[in-house]
């Protein structure tokens, strides 16, 4: 699974100071931001597995960015390349690496990424956090109930396929009983309220009459 990294660094850095080539060579999918505003917007859109902060030649206020990011409820581990004092009051997930230490950076990235490999499911317009049972859509984080998450996970994992009500009840509610599926209907409605622009006219979570439901990966 591709690991998505947000690299925060000054856009004027020369090639020897930039970390972009290093991260790309290690197989990471990298997005770059140079300002706090751009970094916050990219994080809210991408929800990266990791954030790498390159302190070289930058006036970027990491502490202020972290405070703004905390308010979005997006939990992302950091790797800070620079003096440990730059990291400020950070979580235990923050890893600090000295500048110019290529091997140390590689090890720090692997350590930070070790718990991120199967965290996210990304489809157009939606990101599911399998650890926190959350969903990101249009920059907003939604908390999902265990059953909501299990149902949406099932539908997304089988996108563009028709799943019968029987299959859904077996997989999500672990029952073969189909005498009363109102709880399924209620959960479908709750999910549509979170993933659809107009829940009453769904474009992504479609009802297949007499059969079940289908999640559309790329709606027209």
JSON list of C-alpha atoms in Angstrom, two decimals:
[
{"chain": "A", "resi": 1, "resn": "UNK", "atom": "CA", "xyz": [0.00, 0.00, 0.00]},
{"chain": "A", "resi": 2, "resn": "UNK", "atom": "CA", "xyz": [1.36, 3.41, -1.00]},
{"chain": "A", "resi": 3, "resn": "UNK", "atom": "CA", "xyz": [2.44, 5.61, 1.89]},
{"chain": "A", "resi": 4, "resn": "UNK", "atom": "CA", "xyz": [1.45, 9.27, 1.47]},
{"chain": "A", "resi": 5, "resn": "UNK", "atom": "CA", "xyz": [3.81, 11.86, 2.93]},
{"chain": "A", "resi": 6, "resn": "UNK", "atom": "CA", "xyz": [3.34, 15.60, 3.29]},
{"chain": "A", "resi": 7, "resn": "UNK", "atom": "CA", "xyz": [6.75, 17.28, 3.07]},
{"chain": "A", "resi": 8, "resn": "UNK", "atom": "CA", "xyz": [6.86, 20.75, 4.58]},
{"chain": "A", "resi": 9, "resn": "UNK", "atom": "CA", "xyz": [9.87, 22.69, 3.37]},
{"chain": "A", "resi": 10, "resn": "UNK", "atom": "CA", "xyz": [10.90, 26.00, 1.84]},
{"chain": "A", "resi": 11, "resn": "UNK", "atom": "CA", "xyz": [10.26, 26.07, -1.90]},
{"chain": "A", "resi": 12, "resn": "UNK", "atom": "CA", "xyz": [13.53, 27.97, -2.46]},
{"chain": "A", "resi": 13, "resn": "UNK", "atom": "CA", "xyz": [15.79, 25.19, -1.13]},
{"chain": "A", "resi": 14, "resn": "UNK", "atom": "CA", "xyz": [18.44, 23.91, -3.49]},
{"chain": "A", "resi": 15, "resn": "UNK", "atom": "CA", "xyz": [18.59, 20.24, -4.38]},
{"chain": "A", "resi": 16, "resn": "UNK", "atom": "CA", "xyz": [21.15, 19.41, -1.70]},
{"chain": "A", "resi": 17, "resn": "UNK", "atom": "CA", "xyz": [18.89, 20.73, 1.07]},
{"chain": "A", "resi": 18, "resn": "UNK", "atom": "CA", "xyz": [15.54, 19.49, -0.21]},
{"chain": "A", "resi": 19, "resn": "UNK", "atom": "CA", "xyz": [14.24, 16.14, 1.04]},
{"chain": "A", "resi": 20, "resn": "UNK", "atom": "CA", "xyz": [11.90, 15.56, -1.92]},
{"chain": "A", "resi": 21, "resn": "UNK", "atom": "CA", "xyz": [14.25, 13.35, -3.94]},
{"chain": "A", "resi": 22, "resn": "UNK", "atom": "CA", "xyz": [15.18, 11.32, -0.86]},
{"chain": "A", "resi": 23, "resn": "UNK", "atom": "CA", "xyz": [11.56, 10.61, 0.03]},
{"chain": "A", "resi": 24, "resn": "UNK", "atom": "CA", "xyz": [10.59, 9.80, -3.55]},
{"chain": "A", "resi": 25, "resn": "UNK", "atom": "CA", "xyz": [13.50, 7.39, -3.93]},
{"chain": "A", "resi": 26, "resn": "UNK", "atom": "CA", "xyz": [12.31, 5.55, -0.82]},
{"chain": "A", "resi": 27, "resn": "UNK", "atom": "CA", "xyz": [8.97, 4.93, -2.51]},
{"chain": "A", "resi": 28, "resn": "UNK", "atom": "CA", "xyz": [6.79, 7.48, -0.76]},
{"chain": "A", "resi": 29, "resn": "UNK", "atom": "CA", "xyz": [4.04, 9.41, -2.54]},
{"chain": "A", "resi": 30, "resn": "UNK", "atom": "CA", "xyz": [5.03, 12.98, -1.67]},
{"chain": "A", "resi": 31, "resn": "UNK", "atom": "CA", "xyz": [3.05, 16.22, -1.59]},
{"chain": "A", "resi": 32, "resn": "UNK", "atom": "CA", "xyz": [5.01, 19.41, -0.83]},
{"chain": "A", "resi": 33, "resn": "UNK", "atom": "CA", "xyz": [3.82, 22.53, 1.00]},
{"chain": "A", "resi": 34, "resn": "UNK", "atom": "CA", "xyz": [5.81, 25.62, 1.90]},
{"chain": "A", "resi": 35, "resn": "UNK", "atom": "CA", "xyz": [3.35, 27.66, 3.97]},
{"chain": "A", "resi": 36, "resn": "UNK", "atom": "CA", "xyz": [1.24, 26.81, 7.04]},
{"chain": "A", "resi": 37, "resn": "UNK", "atom": "CA", "xyz": [-1.94, 27.55, 5.10]},
{"chain": "A", "resi": 38, "resn": "UNK", "atom": "CA", "xyz": [-0.99, 25.28, 2.21]},
{"chain": "A", "resi": 39, "resn": "UNK", "atom": "CA", "xyz": [0.21, 22.53, 4.55]},
{"chain": "A", "resi": 40, "resn": "UNK", "atom": "CA", "xyz": [-3.03, 22.58, 6.53]},
{"chain": "A", "resi": 41, "resn": "UNK", "atom": "CA", "xyz": [-5.16, 22.51, 3.38]},
{"chain": "A", "resi": 42, "resn": "UNK", "atom": "CA", "xyz": [-3.12, 19.65, 1.91]},
{"chain": "A", "resi": 43, "resn": "UNK", "atom": "CA", "xyz": [-3.42, 17.68, 5.13]},
{"chain": "A", "resi": 44, "resn": "UNK", "atom": "CA", "xyz": [-7.19, 18.18, 5.25]},
{"chain": "A", "resi": 45, "resn": "UNK", "atom": "CA", "xyz": [-7.46, 17.02, 1.65]},
{"chain": "A", "resi": 46, "resn": "UNK", "atom": "CA", "xyz": [-4.90, 14.21, 1.60]},
{"chain": "A", "resi": 47, "resn": "UNK", "atom": "CA", "xyz": [-4.79, 12.99, 5.23]},
{"chain": "A", "resi": 48, "resn": "UNK", "atom": "CA", "xyz": [-1.20, 11.76, 4.81]},
{"chain": "A", "resi": 49, "resn": "UNK", "atom": "CA", "xyz": [0.30, 8.81, 6.64]},
{"chain": "A", "resi": 50, "resn": "UNK", "atom": "CA", "xyz": [3.22, 10.99, 7.74]},
{"chain": "A", "resi": 51, "resn": "UNK", "atom": "CA", "xyz": [4.27, 14.63, 7.89]},
{"chain": "A", "resi": 52, "resn": "UNK", "atom": "CA", "xyz": [7.95, 15.40, 7.35]},
{"chain": "A", "resi": 53, "resn": "UNK", "atom": "CA", "xyz": [9.07, 18.86, 8.44]},
{"chain": "A", "resi": 54, "resn": "UNK", "atom": "CA", "xyz": [12.35, 20.07, 6.92]},
{"chain": "A", "resi": 55, "resn": "UNK", "atom": "CA", "xyz": [13.60, 22.93, 9.08]},
{"chain": "A", "resi": 56, "resn": "UNK", "atom": "CA", "xyz": [16.31, 24.02, 6.61]},
{"chain": "A", "resi": 57, "resn": "UNK", "atom": "CA", "xyz": [16.04, 27.71, 5.73]},
{"chain": "A", "resi": 58, "resn": "UNK", "atom": "CA", "xyz": [12.42, 28.17, 6.79]},
{"chain": "A", "resi": 59, "resn": "UNK", "atom": "CA", "xyz": [10.42, 30.51, 9.01]},
{"chain": "A", "resi": 60, "resn": "UNK", "atom": "CA", "xyz": [7.55, 28.02, 9.15]},
{"chain": "A", "resi": 61, "resn": "UNK", "atom": "CA", "xyz": [6.06, 27.94, 12.65]},
{"chain": "A", "resi": 62, "resn": "UNK", "atom": "CA", "xyz": [5.62, 24.24, 13.31]},
{"chain": "A", "resi": 63, "resn": "UNK", "atom": "CA", "xyz": [3.99, 24.72, 16.71]},
{"chain": "A", "resi": 64, "resn": "UNK", "atom": "CA", "xyz": [1.25, 26.94, 15.27]},
{"chain": "A", "resi": 65, "resn": "UNK", "atom": "CA", "xyz": [0.65, 24.47, 12.46]},
{"chain": "A", "resi": 66, "resn": "UNK", "atom": "CA", "xyz": [0.38, 21.59, 14.92]},
{"chain": "A", "resi": 67, "resn": "UNK", "atom": "CA", "xyz": [-2.15, 23.53, 16.98]},
{"chain": "A", "resi": 68, "resn": "UNK", "atom": "CA", "xyz": [-4.28, 24.24, 13.90]},
{"chain": "A", "resi": 69, "resn": "UNK", "atom": "CA", "xyz": [-4.02, 20.62, 12.80]},
{"chain": "A", "resi": 70, "resn": "UNK", "atom": "CA", "xyz": [-5.04, 19.33, 16.23]},
{"chain": "A", "resi": 71, "resn": "UNK", "atom": "CA", "xyz": [-8.29, 21.25, 15.88]},
{"chain": "A", "resi": 72, "resn": "UNK", "atom": "CA", "xyz": [-9.16, 19.30, 12.72]},
{"chain": "A", "resi": 73, "resn": "UNK", "atom": "CA", "xyz": [-9.00, 15.98, 14.66]},
{"chain": "A", "resi": 74, "resn": "UNK", "atom": "CA", "xyz": [-6.65, 14.53, 12.04]},
{"chain": "A", "resi": 75, "resn": "UNK", "atom": "CA", "xyz": [-4.05, 12.38, 13.78]},
{"chain": "A", "resi": 76, "resn": "UNK", "atom": "CA", "xyz": [-0.79, 12.30, 11.80]},
{"chain": "A", "resi": 77, "resn": "UNK", "atom": "CA", "xyz": [2.68, 11.33, 13.09]},
{"chain": "A", "resi": 78, "resn": "UNK", "atom": "CA", "xyz": [5.61, 13.70, 12.46]},
{"chain": "A", "resi": 79, "resn": "UNK", "atom": "CA", "xyz": [9.21, 13.36, 11.46]},
{"chain": "A", "resi": 80, "resn": "UNK", "atom": "CA", "xyz": [11.05, 16.61, 12.20]},
{"chain": "A", "resi": 81, "resn": "UNK", "atom": "CA", "xyz": [14.37, 17.10, 10.43]},
{"chain": "A", "resi": 82, "resn": "UNK", "atom": "CA", "xyz": [16.20, 19.68, 12.51]},
{"chain": "A", "resi": 83, "resn": "UNK", "atom": "CA", "xyz": [16.97, 20.64, 16.09]},
{"chain": "A", "resi": 84, "resn": "UNK", "atom": "CA", "xyz": [14.86, 18.78, 18.65]},
{"chain": "A", "resi": 85, "resn": "UNK", "atom": "CA", "xyz": [13.76, 22.11, 20.14]},
{"chain": "A", "resi": 86, "resn": "UNK", "atom": "CA", "xyz": [11.87, 22.81, 16.92]},
{"chain": "A", "resi": 87, "resn": "UNK", "atom": "CA", "xyz": [9.54, 19.93, 17.63]},
{"chain": "A", "resi": 88, "resn": "UNK", "atom": "CA", "xyz": [8.25, 21.70, 20.72]},
{"chain": "A", "resi": 89, "resn": "UNK", "atom": "CA", "xyz": [5.64, 19.97, 22.86]},
{"chain": "A", "resi": 90, "resn": "UNK", "atom": "CA", "xyz": [4.78, 17.09, 20.55]},
{"chain": "A", "resi": 91, "resn": "UNK", "atom": "CA", "xyz": [3.29, 13.66, 20.96]},
{"chain": "A", "resi": 92, "resn": "UNK", "atom": "CA", "xyz": [5.24, 10.48, 21.51]},
{"chain": "A", "resi": 93, "resn": "UNK", "atom": "CA", "xyz": [4.76, 9.73, 17.80]},
{"chain": "A", "resi": 94, "resn": "UNK", "atom": "CA", "xyz": [7.03, 12.62, 16.80]},
{"chain": "A", "resi": 95, "resn": "UNK", "atom": "CA", "xyz": [10.49, 11.56, 15.65]},
{"chain": "A", "resi": 96, "resn": "UNK", "atom": "CA", "xyz": [13.34, 14.07, 15.45]},
{"chain": "A", "resi": 97, "resn": "UNK", "atom": "CA", "xyz": [16.18, 13.53, 12.98]},
{"chain": "A", "resi": 98, "resn": "UNK", "atom": "CA", "xyz": [19.37, 15.58, 12.72]},
{"chain": "A", "resi": 99, "resn": "UNK", "atom": "CA", "xyz": [19.87, 17.38, 9.37]},
{"chain": "A", "resi": 100, "resn": "UNK", "atom": "CA", "xyz": [22.11, 15.62, 6.85]},
{"chain": "A", "resi": 101, "resn": "UNK", "atom": "CA", "xyz": [21.73, 12.19, 8.46]},
{"chain": "A", "resi": 102, "resn": "UNK", "atom": "CA", "xyz": [20.34, 10.23, 5.51]},
{"chain": "A", "resi": 103, "resn": "UNK", "atom": "CA", "xyz": [20.41, 6.83, 7.18]},
{"chain": "A", "resi": 104, "resn": "UNK", "atom": "CA", "xyz": [18.88, 8.23, 10.37]},
{"chain": "A", "resi": 105, "resn": "UNK", "atom": "CA", "xyz": [16.12, 9.83, 8.31]},
{"chain": "A", "resi": 106, "resn": "UNK", "atom": "CA", "xyz": [15.39, 6.56, 6.55]},
{"chain": "A", "resi": 107, "resn": "UNK", "atom": "CA", "xyz": [15.20, 4.73, 9.88]},
{"chain": "A", "resi": 108, "resn": "UNK", "atom": "CA", "xyz": [13.01, 7.45, 11.37]},
{"chain": "A", "resi": 109, "resn": "UNK", "atom": "CA", "xyz": [10.61, 7.25, 8.44]},
{"chain": "A", "resi": 110, "resn": "UNK", "atom": "CA", "xyz": [10.38, 3.48, 8.67]},
{"chain": "A", "resi": 111, "resn": "UNK", "atom": "CA", "xyz": [9.72, 3.70, 12.41]},
{"chain": "A", "resi": 112, "resn": "UNK", "atom": "CA", "xyz": [7.02, 6.33, 11.96]},
{"chain": "A", "resi": 113, "resn": "UNK", "atom": "CA", "xyz": [5.45, 4.40, 9.08]},
{"chain": "A", "resi": 114, "resn": "UNK", "atom": "CA", "xyz": [5.53, 1.02, 10.80]},
{"chain": "A", "resi": 115, "resn": "UNK", "atom": "CA", "xyz": [2.08, 1.52, 12.32]},
{"chain": "A", "resi": 116, "resn": "UNK", "atom": "CA", "xyz": [0.62, 3.21, 9.25]},
{"chain": "A", "resi": 117, "resn": "UNK", "atom": "CA", "xyz": [0.79, 0.53, 6.56]},
{"chain": "A", "resi": 118, "resn": "UNK", "atom": "CA", "xyz": [-2.85, -0.57, 6.67]},
{"chain": "A", "resi": 119, "resn": "UNK", "atom": "CA", "xyz": [-4.32, 2.50, 8.29]},
{"chain": "A", "resi": 120, "resn": "UNK", "atom": "CA", "xyz": [-6.08, 4.19, 5.38]},
{"chain": "A", "resi": 121, "resn": "UNK", "atom": "CA", "xyz": [-8.37, 3.18, 2.55]},
{"chain": "A", "resi": 122, "resn": "UNK", "atom": "CA", "xyz": [-8.40, 5.91, -0.08]},
{"chain": "A", "resi": 123, "resn": "UNK", "atom": "CA", "xyz": [-11.02, 6.21, -2.80]},
{"chain": "A", "resi": 124, "resn": "UNK", "atom": "CA", "xyz": [-11.93, 9.32, -4.81]},
{"chain": "A", "resi": 125, "resn": "UNK", "atom": "CA", "xyz": [-13.40, 11.87, -2.43]},
{"chain": "A", "resi": 126, "resn": "UNK", "atom": "CA", "xyz": [-13.17, 9.71, 0.71]},
{"chain": "A", "resi": 127, "resn": "UNK", "atom": "CA", "xyz": [-10.48, 8.50, 3.10]},
{"chain": "A", "resi": 128, "resn": "UNK", "atom": "CA", "xyz": [-11.27, 5.88, 5.73]},
{"chain": "A", "resi": 129, "resn": "UNK", "atom": "CA", "xyz": [-9.12, 5.57, 8.85]},
{"chain": "A", "resi": 130, "resn": "UNK", "atom": "CA", "xyz": [-9.23, 1.90, 9.81]},
{"chain": "A", "resi": 131, "resn": "UNK", "atom": "CA", "xyz": [-7.58, 2.60, 13.18]},
{"chain": "A", "resi": 132, "resn": "UNK", "atom": "CA", "xyz": [-9.78, 5.43, 14.42]},
{"chain": "A", "resi": 133, "resn": "UNK", "atom": "CA", "xyz": [-13.00, 4.48, 12.59]},
{"chain": "A", "resi": 134, "resn": "UNK", "atom": "CA", "xyz": [-13.14, 7.92, 11.04]},
{"chain": "A", "resi": 135, "resn": "UNK", "atom": "CA", "xyz": [-13.81, 9.23, 7.56]},
{"chain": "A", "resi": 136, "resn": "UNK", "atom": "CA", "xyz": [-12.47, 12.32, 5.81]},
{"chain": "A", "resi": 137, "resn": "UNK", "atom": "CA", "xyz": [-14.61, 13.98, 3.16]},
{"chain": "A", "resi": 138, "resn": "UNK", "atom": "CA", "xyz": [-14.24, 17.51, 1.79]},
{"chain": "A", "resi": 139, "resn": "UNK", "atom": "CA", "xyz": [-11.85, 18.42, 4.61]},
{"chain": "A", "resi": 140, "resn": "UNK", "atom": "CA", "xyz": [-14.25, 17.31, 7.35]},
{"chain": "A", "resi": 141, "resn": "UNK", "atom": "CA", "xyz": [-13.67, 14.40, 9.71]},
{"chain": "A", "resi": 142, "resn": "UNK", "atom": "CA", "xyz": [-16.62, 12.17, 10.58]},
{"chain": "A", "resi": 143, "resn": "UNK", "atom": "CA", "xyz": [-16.63, 9.75, 13.50]},
{"chain": "A", "resi": 144, "resn": "UNK", "atom": "CA", "xyz": [-18.29, 6.47, 12.57]},
{"chain": "A", "resi": 145, "resn": "UNK", "atom": "CA", "xyz": [-19.94, 3.95, 14.86]},
{"chain": "A", "resi": 146, "resn": "UNK", "atom": "CA", "xyz": [-18.46, 0.44, 14.72]},
{"chain": "A", "resi": 147, "resn": "UNK", "atom": "CA", "xyz": [-21.35, -0.79, 12.57]},
{"chain": "A", "resi": 148, "resn": "UNK", "atom": "CA", "xyz": [-21.26, 2.28, 10.30]},
{"chain": "A", "resi": 149, "resn": "UNK", "atom": "CA", "xyz": [-17.56, 1.76, 9.73]},
{"chain": "A", "resi": 150, "resn": "UNK", "atom": "CA", "xyz": [-17.90, -1.97, 9.14]},
{"chain": "A", "resi": 151, "resn": "UNK", "atom": "CA", "xyz": [-20.71, -1.39, 6.64]},
{"chain": "A", "resi": 152, "resn": "UNK", "atom": "CA", "xyz": [-18.92, 1.38, 4.75]},
{"chain": "A", "resi": 153, "resn": "UNK", "atom": "CA", "xyz": [-15.67, -0.60, 4.78]},
{"chain": "A", "resi": 154, "resn": "UNK", "atom": "CA", "xyz": [-17.49, -3.57, 3.24]},
{"chain": "A", "resi": 155, "resn": "UNK", "atom": "CA", "xyz": [-19.14, -1.47, 0.55]},
{"chain": "A", "resi": 156, "resn": "UNK", "atom": "CA", "xyz": [-15.96, 0.43, -0.35]},
{"chain": "A", "resi": 157, "resn": "UNK", "atom": "CA", "xyz": [-13.89, -2.77, -0.41]},
{"chain": "A", "resi": 158, "resn": "UNK", "atom": "CA", "xyz": [-16.36, -4.19, -2.95]},
{"chain": "A", "resi": 159, "resn": "UNK", "atom": "CA", "xyz": [-16.89, -0.96, -4.87]},
{"chain": "A", "resi": 160, "resn": "UNK", "atom": "CA", "xyz": [-18.91, -1.12, -8.07]},
{"chain": "A", "resi": 161, "resn": "UNK", "atom": "CA", "xyz": [-20.23, -4.54, -7.07]},
{"chain": "A", "resi": 162, "resn": "UNK", "atom": "CA", "xyz": [-23.78, -5.30, -6.00]},
{"chain": "A", "resi": 163, "resn": "UNK", "atom": "CA", "xyz": [-23.89, -6.63, -2.45]},
{"chain": "A", "resi": 164, "resn": "UNK", "atom": "CA", "xyz": [-27.07, -8.40, -1.47]},
{"chain": "A", "resi": 165, "resn": "UNK", "atom": "CA", "xyz": [-28.86, -7.55, 1.74]},
{"chain": "A", "resi": 166, "resn": "UNK", "atom": "CA", "xyz": [-28.19, -11.12, 2.86]},
{"chain": "A", "resi": 167, "resn": "UNK", "atom": "CA", "xyz": [-24.43, -10.72, 2.34]},
{"chain": "A", "resi": 168, "resn": "UNK", "atom": "CA", "xyz": [-24.40, -7.40, 4.17]},
{"chain": "A", "resi": 169, "resn": "UNK", "atom": "CA", "xyz": [-26.36, -8.78, 7.11]},
{"chain": "A", "resi": 170, "resn": "UNK", "atom": "CA", "xyz": [-24.01, -11.75, 7.32]},
{"chain": "A", "resi": 171, "resn": "UNK", "atom": "CA", "xyz": [-20.83, -9.68, 7.12]},
{"chain": "A", "resi": 172, "resn": "UNK", "atom": "CA", "xyz": [-21.81, -6.70, 9.28]},
{"chain": "A", "resi": 173, "resn": "UNK", "atom": "CA", "xyz": [-24.39, -8.08, 11.72]},
{"chain": "A", "resi": 174, "resn": "UNK", "atom": "CA", "xyz": [-23.25, -11.72, 11.58]},
{"chain": "A", "resi": 175, "resn": "UNK", "atom": "CA", "xyz": [-26.76, -13.05, 11.10]},
{"chain": "A", "resi": 176, "resn": "UNK", "atom": "CA", "xyz": [-28.69, -14.88, 8.40]},
{"chain": "A", "resi": 177, "resn": "UNK", "atom": "CA", "xyz": [-32.00, -13.51, 9.64]},
{"chain": "A", "resi": 178, "resn": "UNK", "atom": "CA", "xyz": [-33.65, -11.27, 7.02]},
{"chain": "A", "resi": 179, "resn": "UNK", "atom": "CA", "xyz": [-37.07, -10.94, 8.63]},
{"chain": "A", "resi": 180, "resn": "UNK", "atom": "CA", "xyz": [-36.29, -7.38, 9.76]},
{"chain": "A", "resi": 181, "resn": "UNK", "atom": "CA", "xyz": [-33.59, -5.38, 7.98]},
{"chain": "A", "resi": 182, "resn": "UNK", "atom": "CA", "xyz": [-34.71, -1.96, 9.17]},
{"chain": "A", "resi": 183, "resn": "UNK", "atom": "CA", "xyz": [-31.46, -1.54, 11.08]},
{"chain": "A", "resi": 184, "resn": "UNK", "atom": "CA", "xyz": [-29.60, -1.94, 7.76]},
{"chain": "A", "resi": 185, "resn": "UNK", "atom": "CA", "xyz": [-31.82, 0.70, 6.16]},
{"chain": "A", "resi": 186, "resn": "UNK", "atom": "CA", "xyz": [-31.12, 3.08, 9.04]},
{"chain": "A", "resi": 187, "resn": "UNK", "atom": "CA", "xyz": [-27.34, 2.59, 8.76]},
{"chain": "A", "resi": 188, "resn": "UNK", "atom": "CA", "xyz": [-27.48, 3.10, 5.00]},
{"chain": "A", "resi": 189, "resn": "UNK", "atom": "CA", "xyz": [-29.29, 6.39, 5.61]},
{"chain": "A", "resi": 190, "resn": "UNK", "atom": "CA", "xyz": [-26.72, 7.48, 8.19]},
{"chain": "A", "resi": 191, "resn": "UNK", "atom": "CA", "xyz": [-23.85, 6.73, 5.82]},
{"chain": "A", "resi": 192, "resn": "UNK", "atom": "CA", "xyz": [-25.54, 8.57, 2.96]},
{"chain": "A", "resi": 193, "resn": "UNK", "atom": "CA", "xyz": [-25.85, 11.62, 5.19]},
{"chain": "A", "resi": 194, "resn": "UNK", "atom": "CA", "xyz": [-22.07, 11.59, 5.51]},
{"chain": "A", "resi": 195, "resn": "UNK", "atom": "CA", "xyz": [-20.93, 10.69, 1.98]},
{"chain": "A", "resi": 196, "resn": "UNK", "atom": "CA", "xyz": [-23.58, 12.17, -0.32]},
{"chain": "A", "resi": 197, "resn": "UNK", "atom": "CA", "xyz": [-24.04, 15.80, -1.39]},
{"chain": "A", "resi": 198, "resn": "UNK", "atom": "CA", "xyz": [-27.77, 15.11, -1.47]},
{"chain": "A", "resi": 199, "resn": "UNK", "atom": "CA", "xyz": [-28.64, 12.02, 0.61]},
{"chain": "A", "resi": 200, "resn": "UNK", "atom": "CA", "xyz": [-32.15, 11.88, -0.82]},
{"chain": "A", "resi": 201, "resn": "UNK", "atom": "CA", "xyz": [-30.68, 11.51, -4.32]},
{"chain": "A", "resi": 202, "resn": "UNK", "atom": "CA", "xyz": [-27.60, 9.34, -3.73]},
{"chain": "A", "resi": 203, "resn": "UNK", "atom": "CA", "xyz": [-24.87, 9.17, -6.34]},
{"chain": "A", "resi": 204, "resn": "UNK", "atom": "CA", "xyz": [-22.40, 6.91, -4.54]},
{"chain": "A", "resi": 205, "resn": "UNK", "atom": "CA", "xyz": [-24.37, 4.49, -2.38]},
{"chain": "A", "resi": 206, "resn": "UNK", "atom": "CA", "xyz": [-27.03, 3.16, -4.73]},
{"chain": "A", "resi": 207, "resn": "UNK", "atom": "CA", "xyz": [-30.01, 0.97, -3.91]},
{"chain": "A", "resi": 208, "resn": "UNK", "atom": "CA", "xyz": [-30.42, -2.01, -6.23]},
{"chain": "A", "resi": 209, "resn": "UNK", "atom": "CA", "xyz": [-34.10, -2.78, -5.87]},
{"chain": "A", "resi": 210, "resn": "UNK", "atom": "CA", "xyz": [-34.92, -6.28, -4.76]},
{"chain": "A", "resi": 211, "resn": "UNK", "atom": "CA", "xyz": [-31.23, -7.09, -4.24]},
{"chain": "A", "resi": 212, "resn": "UNK", "atom": "CA", "xyz": [-29.11, -4.78, -2.10]},
{"chain": "A", "resi": 213, "resn": "UNK", "atom": "CA", "xyz": [-26.65, -1.92, -2.51]},
{"chain": "A", "resi": 214, "resn": "UNK", "atom": "CA", "xyz": [-23.68, -0.81, -4.59]},
{"chain": "A", "resi": 215, "resn": "UNK", "atom": "CA", "xyz": [-20.96, 1.71, -3.76]},
{"chain": "A", "resi": 216, "resn": "UNK", "atom": "CA", "xyz": [-19.90, 3.69, -6.85]},
{"chain": "A", "resi": 217, "resn": "UNK", "atom": "CA", "xyz": [-16.16, 4.42, -6.92]},
{"chain": "A", "resi": 218, "resn": "UNK", "atom": "CA", "xyz": [-16.32, 7.35, -9.36]},
{"chain": "A", "resi": 219, "resn": "UNK", "atom": "CA", "xyz": [-19.85, 8.72, -9.74]},
{"chain": "A", "resi": 220, "resn": "UNK", "atom": "CA", "xyz": [-20.63, 10.62, -12.92]}
]
